[in-house]
PDB file of N, CA, C and O in Angstrom, chain B, residues numbered from 101:
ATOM      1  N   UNK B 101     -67.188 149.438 232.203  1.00  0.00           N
ATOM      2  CA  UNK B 101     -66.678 148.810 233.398  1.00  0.00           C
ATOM      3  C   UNK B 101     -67.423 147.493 233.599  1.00  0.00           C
ATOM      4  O   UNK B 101     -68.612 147.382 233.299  1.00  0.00           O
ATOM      5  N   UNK B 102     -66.514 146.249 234.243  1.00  0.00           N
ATOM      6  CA  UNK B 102     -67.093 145.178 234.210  1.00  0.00           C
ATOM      7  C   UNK B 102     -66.436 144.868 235.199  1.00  0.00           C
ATOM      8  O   UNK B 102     -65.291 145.253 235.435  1.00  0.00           O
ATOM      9  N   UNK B 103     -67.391 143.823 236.161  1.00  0.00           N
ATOM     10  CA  UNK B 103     -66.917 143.406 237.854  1.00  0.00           C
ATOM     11  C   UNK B 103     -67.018 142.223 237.355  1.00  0.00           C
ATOM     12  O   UNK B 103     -67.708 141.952 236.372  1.00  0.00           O
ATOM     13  N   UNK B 104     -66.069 141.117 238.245  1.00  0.00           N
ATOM     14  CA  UNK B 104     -66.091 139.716 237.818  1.00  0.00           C
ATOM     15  C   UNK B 104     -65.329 139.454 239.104  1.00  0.00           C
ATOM     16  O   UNK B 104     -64.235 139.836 239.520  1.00  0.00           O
ATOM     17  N   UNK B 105     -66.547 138.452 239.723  1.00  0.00           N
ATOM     18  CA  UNK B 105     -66.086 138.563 241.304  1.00  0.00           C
ATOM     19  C   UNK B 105     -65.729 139.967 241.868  1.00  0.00           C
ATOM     20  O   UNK B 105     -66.311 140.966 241.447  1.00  0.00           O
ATOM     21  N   UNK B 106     -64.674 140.040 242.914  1.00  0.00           N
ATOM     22  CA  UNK B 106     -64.077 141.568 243.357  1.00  0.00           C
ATOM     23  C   UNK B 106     -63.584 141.858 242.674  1.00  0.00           C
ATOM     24  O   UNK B 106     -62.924 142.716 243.262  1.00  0.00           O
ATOM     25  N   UNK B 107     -63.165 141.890 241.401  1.00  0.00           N
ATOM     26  CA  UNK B 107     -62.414 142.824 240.301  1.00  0.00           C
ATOM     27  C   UNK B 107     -63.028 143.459 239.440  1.00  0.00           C
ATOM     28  O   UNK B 107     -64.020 143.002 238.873  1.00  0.00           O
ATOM     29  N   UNK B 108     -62.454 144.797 239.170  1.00  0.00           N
ATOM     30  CA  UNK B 108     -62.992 145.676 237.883  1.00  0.00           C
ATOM     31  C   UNK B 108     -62.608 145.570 237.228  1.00  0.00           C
ATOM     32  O   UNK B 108     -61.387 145.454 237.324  1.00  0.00           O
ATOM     33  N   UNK B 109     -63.183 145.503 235.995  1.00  0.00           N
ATOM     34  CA  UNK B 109     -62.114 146.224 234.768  1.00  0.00           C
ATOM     35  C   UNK B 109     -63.028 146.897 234.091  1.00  0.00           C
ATOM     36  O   UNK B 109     -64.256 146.946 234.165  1.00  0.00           O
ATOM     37  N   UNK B 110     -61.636 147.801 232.906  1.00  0.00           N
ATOM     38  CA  UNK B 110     -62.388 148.661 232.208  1.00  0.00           C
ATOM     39  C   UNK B 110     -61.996 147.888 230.609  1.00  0.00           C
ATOM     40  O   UNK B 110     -61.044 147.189 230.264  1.00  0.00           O
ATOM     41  N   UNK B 111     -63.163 148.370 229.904  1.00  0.00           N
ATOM     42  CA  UNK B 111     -63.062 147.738 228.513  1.00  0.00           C
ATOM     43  C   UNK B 111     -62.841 149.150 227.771  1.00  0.00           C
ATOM     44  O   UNK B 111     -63.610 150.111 227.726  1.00  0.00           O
ATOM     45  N   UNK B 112     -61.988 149.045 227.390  1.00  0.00           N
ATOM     46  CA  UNK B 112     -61.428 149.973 226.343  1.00  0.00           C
ATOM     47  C   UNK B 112     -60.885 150.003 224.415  1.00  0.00           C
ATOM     48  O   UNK B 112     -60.489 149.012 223.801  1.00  0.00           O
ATOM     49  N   UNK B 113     -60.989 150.971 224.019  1.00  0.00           N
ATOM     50  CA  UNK B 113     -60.182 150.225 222.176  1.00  0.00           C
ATOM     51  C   UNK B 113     -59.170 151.093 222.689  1.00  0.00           C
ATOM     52  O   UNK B 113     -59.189 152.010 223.511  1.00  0.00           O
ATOM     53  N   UNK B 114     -57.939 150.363 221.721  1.00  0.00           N
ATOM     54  CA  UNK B 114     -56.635 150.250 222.013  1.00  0.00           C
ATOM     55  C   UNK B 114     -56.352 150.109 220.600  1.00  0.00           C
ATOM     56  O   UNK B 114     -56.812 149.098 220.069  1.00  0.00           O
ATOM     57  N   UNK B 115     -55.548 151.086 219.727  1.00  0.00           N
ATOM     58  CA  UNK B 115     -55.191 151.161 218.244  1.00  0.00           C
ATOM     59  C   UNK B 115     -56.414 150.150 217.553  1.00  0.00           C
ATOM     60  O   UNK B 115     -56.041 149.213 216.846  1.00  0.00           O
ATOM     61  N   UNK B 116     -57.792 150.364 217.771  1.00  0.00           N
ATOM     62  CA  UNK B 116     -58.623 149.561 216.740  1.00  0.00           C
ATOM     63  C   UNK B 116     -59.226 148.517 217.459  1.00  0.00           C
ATOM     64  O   UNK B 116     -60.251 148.057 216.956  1.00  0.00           O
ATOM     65  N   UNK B 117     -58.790 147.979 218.640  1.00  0.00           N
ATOM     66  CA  UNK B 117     -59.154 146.920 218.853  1.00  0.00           C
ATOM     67  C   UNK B 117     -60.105 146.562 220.216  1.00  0.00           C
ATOM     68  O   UNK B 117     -61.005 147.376 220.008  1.00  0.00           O
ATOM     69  N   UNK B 118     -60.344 146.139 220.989  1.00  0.00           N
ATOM     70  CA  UNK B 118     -61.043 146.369 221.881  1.00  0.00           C
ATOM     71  C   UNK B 118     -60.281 145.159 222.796  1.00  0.00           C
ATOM     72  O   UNK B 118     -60.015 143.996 222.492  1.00  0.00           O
ATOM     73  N   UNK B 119     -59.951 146.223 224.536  1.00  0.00           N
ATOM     74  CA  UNK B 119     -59.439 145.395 225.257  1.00  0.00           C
ATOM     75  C   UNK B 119     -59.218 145.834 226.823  1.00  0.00           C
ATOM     76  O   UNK B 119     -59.141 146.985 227.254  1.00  0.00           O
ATOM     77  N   UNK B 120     -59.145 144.720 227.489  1.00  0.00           N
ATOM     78  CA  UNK B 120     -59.604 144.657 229.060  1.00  0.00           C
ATOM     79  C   UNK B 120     -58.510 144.996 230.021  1.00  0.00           C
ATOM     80  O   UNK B 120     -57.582 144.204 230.185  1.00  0.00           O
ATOM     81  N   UNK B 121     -58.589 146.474 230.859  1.00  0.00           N
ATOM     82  CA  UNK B 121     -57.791 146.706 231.744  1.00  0.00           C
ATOM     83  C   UNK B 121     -58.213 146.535 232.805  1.00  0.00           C
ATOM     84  O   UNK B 121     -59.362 146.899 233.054  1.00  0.00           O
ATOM     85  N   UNK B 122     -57.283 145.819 233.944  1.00  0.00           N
ATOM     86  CA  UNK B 122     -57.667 145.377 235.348  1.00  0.00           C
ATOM     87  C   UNK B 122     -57.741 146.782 236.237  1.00  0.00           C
ATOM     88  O   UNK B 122     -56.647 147.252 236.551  1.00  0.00           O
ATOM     89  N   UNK B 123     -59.113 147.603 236.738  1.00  0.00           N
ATOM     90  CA  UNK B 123     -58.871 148.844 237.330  1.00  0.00           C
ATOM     91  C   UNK B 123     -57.731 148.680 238.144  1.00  0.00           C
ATOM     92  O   UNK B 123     -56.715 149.305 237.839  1.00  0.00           O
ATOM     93  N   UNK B 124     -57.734 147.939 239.134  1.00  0.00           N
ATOM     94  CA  UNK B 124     -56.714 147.835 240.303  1.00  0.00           C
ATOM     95  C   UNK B 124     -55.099 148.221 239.836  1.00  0.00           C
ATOM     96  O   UNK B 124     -54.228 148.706 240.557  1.00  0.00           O
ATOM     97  N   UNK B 125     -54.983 147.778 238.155  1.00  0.00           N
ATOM     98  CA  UNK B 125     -53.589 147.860 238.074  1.00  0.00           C
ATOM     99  C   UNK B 125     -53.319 149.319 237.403  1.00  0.00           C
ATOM    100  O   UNK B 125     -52.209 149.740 237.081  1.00  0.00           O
ATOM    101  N   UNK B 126     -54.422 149.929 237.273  1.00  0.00           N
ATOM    102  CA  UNK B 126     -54.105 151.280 236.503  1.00  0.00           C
ATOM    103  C   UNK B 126     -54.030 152.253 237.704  1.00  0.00           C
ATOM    104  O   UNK B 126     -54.840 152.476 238.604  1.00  0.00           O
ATOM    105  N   UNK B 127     -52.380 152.940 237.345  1.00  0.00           N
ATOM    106  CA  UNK B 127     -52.240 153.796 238.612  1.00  0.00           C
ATOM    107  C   UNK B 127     -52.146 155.063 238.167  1.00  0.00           C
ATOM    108  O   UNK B 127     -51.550 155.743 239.002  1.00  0.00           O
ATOM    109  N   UNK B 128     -52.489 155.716 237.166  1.00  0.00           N
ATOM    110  CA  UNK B 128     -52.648 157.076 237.055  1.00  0.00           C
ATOM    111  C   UNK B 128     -53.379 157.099 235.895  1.00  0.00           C
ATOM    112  O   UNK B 128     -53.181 156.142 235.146  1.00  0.00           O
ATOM    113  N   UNK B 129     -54.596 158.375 235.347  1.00  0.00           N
ATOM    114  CA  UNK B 129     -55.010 158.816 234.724  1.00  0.00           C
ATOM    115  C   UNK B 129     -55.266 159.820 234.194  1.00  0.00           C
ATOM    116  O   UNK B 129     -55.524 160.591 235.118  1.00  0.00           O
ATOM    117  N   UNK B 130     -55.379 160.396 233.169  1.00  0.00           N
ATOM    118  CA  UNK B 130     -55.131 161.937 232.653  1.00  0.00           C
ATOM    119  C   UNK B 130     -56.579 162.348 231.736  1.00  0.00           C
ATOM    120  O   UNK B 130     -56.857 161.580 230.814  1.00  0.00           O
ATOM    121  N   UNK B 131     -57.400 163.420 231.956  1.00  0.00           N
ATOM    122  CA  UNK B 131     -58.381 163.557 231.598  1.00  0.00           C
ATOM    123  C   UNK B 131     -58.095 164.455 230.126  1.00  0.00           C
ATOM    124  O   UNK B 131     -57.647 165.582 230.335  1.00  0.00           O
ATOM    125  N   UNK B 132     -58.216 164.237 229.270  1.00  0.00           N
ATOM    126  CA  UNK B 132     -57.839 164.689 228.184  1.00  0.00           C
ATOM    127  C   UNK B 132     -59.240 164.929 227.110  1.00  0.00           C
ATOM    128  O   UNK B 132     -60.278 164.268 227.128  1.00  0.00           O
ATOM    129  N   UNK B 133     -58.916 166.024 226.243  1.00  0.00           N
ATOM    130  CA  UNK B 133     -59.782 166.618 225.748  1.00  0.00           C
ATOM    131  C   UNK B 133     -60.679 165.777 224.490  1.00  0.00           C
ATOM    132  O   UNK B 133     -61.656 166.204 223.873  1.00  0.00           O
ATOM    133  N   UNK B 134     -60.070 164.605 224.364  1.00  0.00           N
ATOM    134  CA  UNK B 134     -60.601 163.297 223.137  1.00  0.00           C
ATOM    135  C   UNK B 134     -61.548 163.035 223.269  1.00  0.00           C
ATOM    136  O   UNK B 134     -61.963 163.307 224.396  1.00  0.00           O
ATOM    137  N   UNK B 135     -62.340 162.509 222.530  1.00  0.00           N
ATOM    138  CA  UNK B 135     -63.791 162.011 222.948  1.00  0.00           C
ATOM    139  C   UNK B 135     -64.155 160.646 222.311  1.00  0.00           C
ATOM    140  O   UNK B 135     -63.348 160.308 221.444  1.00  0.00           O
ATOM    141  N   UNK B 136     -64.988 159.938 222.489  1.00  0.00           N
ATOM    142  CA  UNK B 136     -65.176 158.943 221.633  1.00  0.00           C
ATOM    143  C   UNK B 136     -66.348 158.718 221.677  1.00  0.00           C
ATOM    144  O   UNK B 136     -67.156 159.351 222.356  1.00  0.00           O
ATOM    145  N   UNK B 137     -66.699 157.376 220.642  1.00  0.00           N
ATOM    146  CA  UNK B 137     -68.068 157.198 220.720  1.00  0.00           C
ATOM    147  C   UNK B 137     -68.281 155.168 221.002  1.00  0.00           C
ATOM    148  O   UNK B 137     -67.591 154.223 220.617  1.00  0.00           O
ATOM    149  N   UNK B 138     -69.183 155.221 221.587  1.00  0.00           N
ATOM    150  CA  UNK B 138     -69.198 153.595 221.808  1.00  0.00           C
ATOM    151  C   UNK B 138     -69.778 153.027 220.464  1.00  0.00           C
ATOM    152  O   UNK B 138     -70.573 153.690 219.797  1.00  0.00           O
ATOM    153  N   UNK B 139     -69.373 151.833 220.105  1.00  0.00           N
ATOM    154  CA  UNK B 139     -69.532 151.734 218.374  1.00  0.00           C
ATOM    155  C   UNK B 139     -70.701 151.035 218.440  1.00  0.00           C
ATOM    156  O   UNK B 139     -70.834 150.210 219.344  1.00  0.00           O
ATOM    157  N   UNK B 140     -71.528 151.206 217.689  1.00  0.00           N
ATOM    158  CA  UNK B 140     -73.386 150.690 217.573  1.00  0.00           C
ATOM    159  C   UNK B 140     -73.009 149.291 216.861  1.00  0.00           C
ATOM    160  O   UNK B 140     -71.894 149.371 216.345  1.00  0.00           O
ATOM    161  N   UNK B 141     -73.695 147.878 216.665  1.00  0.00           N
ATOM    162  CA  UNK B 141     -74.370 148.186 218.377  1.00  0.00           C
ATOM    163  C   UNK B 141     -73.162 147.507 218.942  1.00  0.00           C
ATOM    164  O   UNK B 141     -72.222 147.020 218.313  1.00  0.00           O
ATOM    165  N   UNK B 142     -73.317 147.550 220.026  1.00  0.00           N
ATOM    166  CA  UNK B 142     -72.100 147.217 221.033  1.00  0.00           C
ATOM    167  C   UNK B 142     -73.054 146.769 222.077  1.00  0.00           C
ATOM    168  O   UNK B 142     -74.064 147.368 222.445  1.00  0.00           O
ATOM    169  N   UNK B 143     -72.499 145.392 222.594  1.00  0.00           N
ATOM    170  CA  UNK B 143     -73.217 144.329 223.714  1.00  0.00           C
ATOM    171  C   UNK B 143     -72.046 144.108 224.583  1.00  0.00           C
ATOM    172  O   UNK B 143     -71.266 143.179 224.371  1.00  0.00           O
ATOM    173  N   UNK B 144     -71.903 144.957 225.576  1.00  0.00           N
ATOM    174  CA  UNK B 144     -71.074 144.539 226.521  1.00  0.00           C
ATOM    175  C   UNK B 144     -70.879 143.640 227.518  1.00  0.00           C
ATOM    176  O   UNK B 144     -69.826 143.538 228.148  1.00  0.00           O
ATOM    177  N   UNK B 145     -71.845 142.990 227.683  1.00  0.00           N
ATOM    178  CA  UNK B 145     -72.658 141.654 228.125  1.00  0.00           C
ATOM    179  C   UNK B 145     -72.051 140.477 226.714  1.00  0.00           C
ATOM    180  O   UNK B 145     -71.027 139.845 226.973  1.00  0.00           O
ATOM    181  N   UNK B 146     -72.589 140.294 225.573  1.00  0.00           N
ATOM    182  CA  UNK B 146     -71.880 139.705 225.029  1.00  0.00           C
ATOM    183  C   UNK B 146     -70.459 139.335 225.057  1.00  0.00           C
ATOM    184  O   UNK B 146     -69.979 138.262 225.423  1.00  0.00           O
ATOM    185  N   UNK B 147     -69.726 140.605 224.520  1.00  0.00           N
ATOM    186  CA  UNK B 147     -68.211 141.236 224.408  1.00  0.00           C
ATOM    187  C   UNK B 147     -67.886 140.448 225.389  1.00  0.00           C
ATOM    188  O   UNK B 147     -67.337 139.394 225.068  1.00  0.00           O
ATOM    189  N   UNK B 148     -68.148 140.745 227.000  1.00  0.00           N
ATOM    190  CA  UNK B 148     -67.132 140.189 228.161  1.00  0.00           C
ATOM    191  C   UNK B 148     -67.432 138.566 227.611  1.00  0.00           C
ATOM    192  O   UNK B 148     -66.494 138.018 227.031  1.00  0.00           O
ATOM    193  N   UNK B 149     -68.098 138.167 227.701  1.00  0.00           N
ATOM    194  CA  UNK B 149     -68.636 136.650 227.710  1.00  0.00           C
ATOM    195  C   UNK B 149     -67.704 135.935 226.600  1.00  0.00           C
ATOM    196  O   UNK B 149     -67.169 134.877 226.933  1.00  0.00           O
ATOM    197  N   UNK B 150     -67.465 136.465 225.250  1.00  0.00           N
ATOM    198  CA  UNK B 150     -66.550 136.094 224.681  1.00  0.00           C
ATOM    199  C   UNK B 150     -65.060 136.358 224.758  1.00  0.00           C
ATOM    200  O   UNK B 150     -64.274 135.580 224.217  1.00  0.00           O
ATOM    201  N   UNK B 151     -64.598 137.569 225.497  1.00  0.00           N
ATOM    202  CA  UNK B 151     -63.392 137.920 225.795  1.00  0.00           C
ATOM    203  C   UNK B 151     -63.016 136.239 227.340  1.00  0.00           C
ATOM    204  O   UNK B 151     -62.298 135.248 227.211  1.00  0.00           O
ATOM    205  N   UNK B 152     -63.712 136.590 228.309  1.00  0.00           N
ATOM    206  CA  UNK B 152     -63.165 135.563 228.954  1.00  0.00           C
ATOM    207  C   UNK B 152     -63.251 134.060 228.152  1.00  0.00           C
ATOM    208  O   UNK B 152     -62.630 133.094 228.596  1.00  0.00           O
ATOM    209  N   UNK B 153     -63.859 133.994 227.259  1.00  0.00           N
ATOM    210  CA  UNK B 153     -63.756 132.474 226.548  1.00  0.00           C
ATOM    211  C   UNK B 153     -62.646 132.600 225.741  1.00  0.00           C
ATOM    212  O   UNK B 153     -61.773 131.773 225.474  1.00  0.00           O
ATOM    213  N   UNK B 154     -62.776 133.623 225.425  1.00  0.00           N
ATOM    214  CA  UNK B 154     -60.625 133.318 224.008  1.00  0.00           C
ATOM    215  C   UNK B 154     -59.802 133.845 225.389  1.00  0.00           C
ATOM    216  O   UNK B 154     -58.728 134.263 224.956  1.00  0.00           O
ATOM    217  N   UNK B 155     -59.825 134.027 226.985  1.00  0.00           N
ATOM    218  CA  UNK B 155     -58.627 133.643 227.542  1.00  0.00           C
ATOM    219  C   UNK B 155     -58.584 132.587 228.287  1.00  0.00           C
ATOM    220  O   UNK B 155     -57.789 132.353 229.197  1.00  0.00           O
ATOM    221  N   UNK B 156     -59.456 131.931 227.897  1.00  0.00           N
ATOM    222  CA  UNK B 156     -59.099 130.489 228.568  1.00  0.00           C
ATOM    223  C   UNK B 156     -58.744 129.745 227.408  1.00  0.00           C
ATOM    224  O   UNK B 156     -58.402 128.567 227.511  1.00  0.00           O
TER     225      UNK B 156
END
């Protein structure tokens, strides 16, 4: 989870890839028995910092 100003989002992988959902717009969730693992190393501090630079 990442706040930027009043907004959340969640950083998630998505078929392989890694990518940013706005909490506010996700309206239902299902707790399911999957599990995952966060991939080593992983800088989520980095990650956001370059995700908002390739959307501008």
């Amino acid at each position: 989870m990442v706040v930027k100003k009043d907004r959340w989002y969640l950083v998630a992988s998505r078929d392989g890839e890694l990518r940013n959902y706005r909490v506010s717009r996700i309206h239902m969730a299902k707790v399911e028995k999957e599990t995952f693992r966060r991939p080593l190393p992983f800088n989520l501090a980095a990650y956001w910092e370059r995700s908002k630079a390739e959307f501008v």
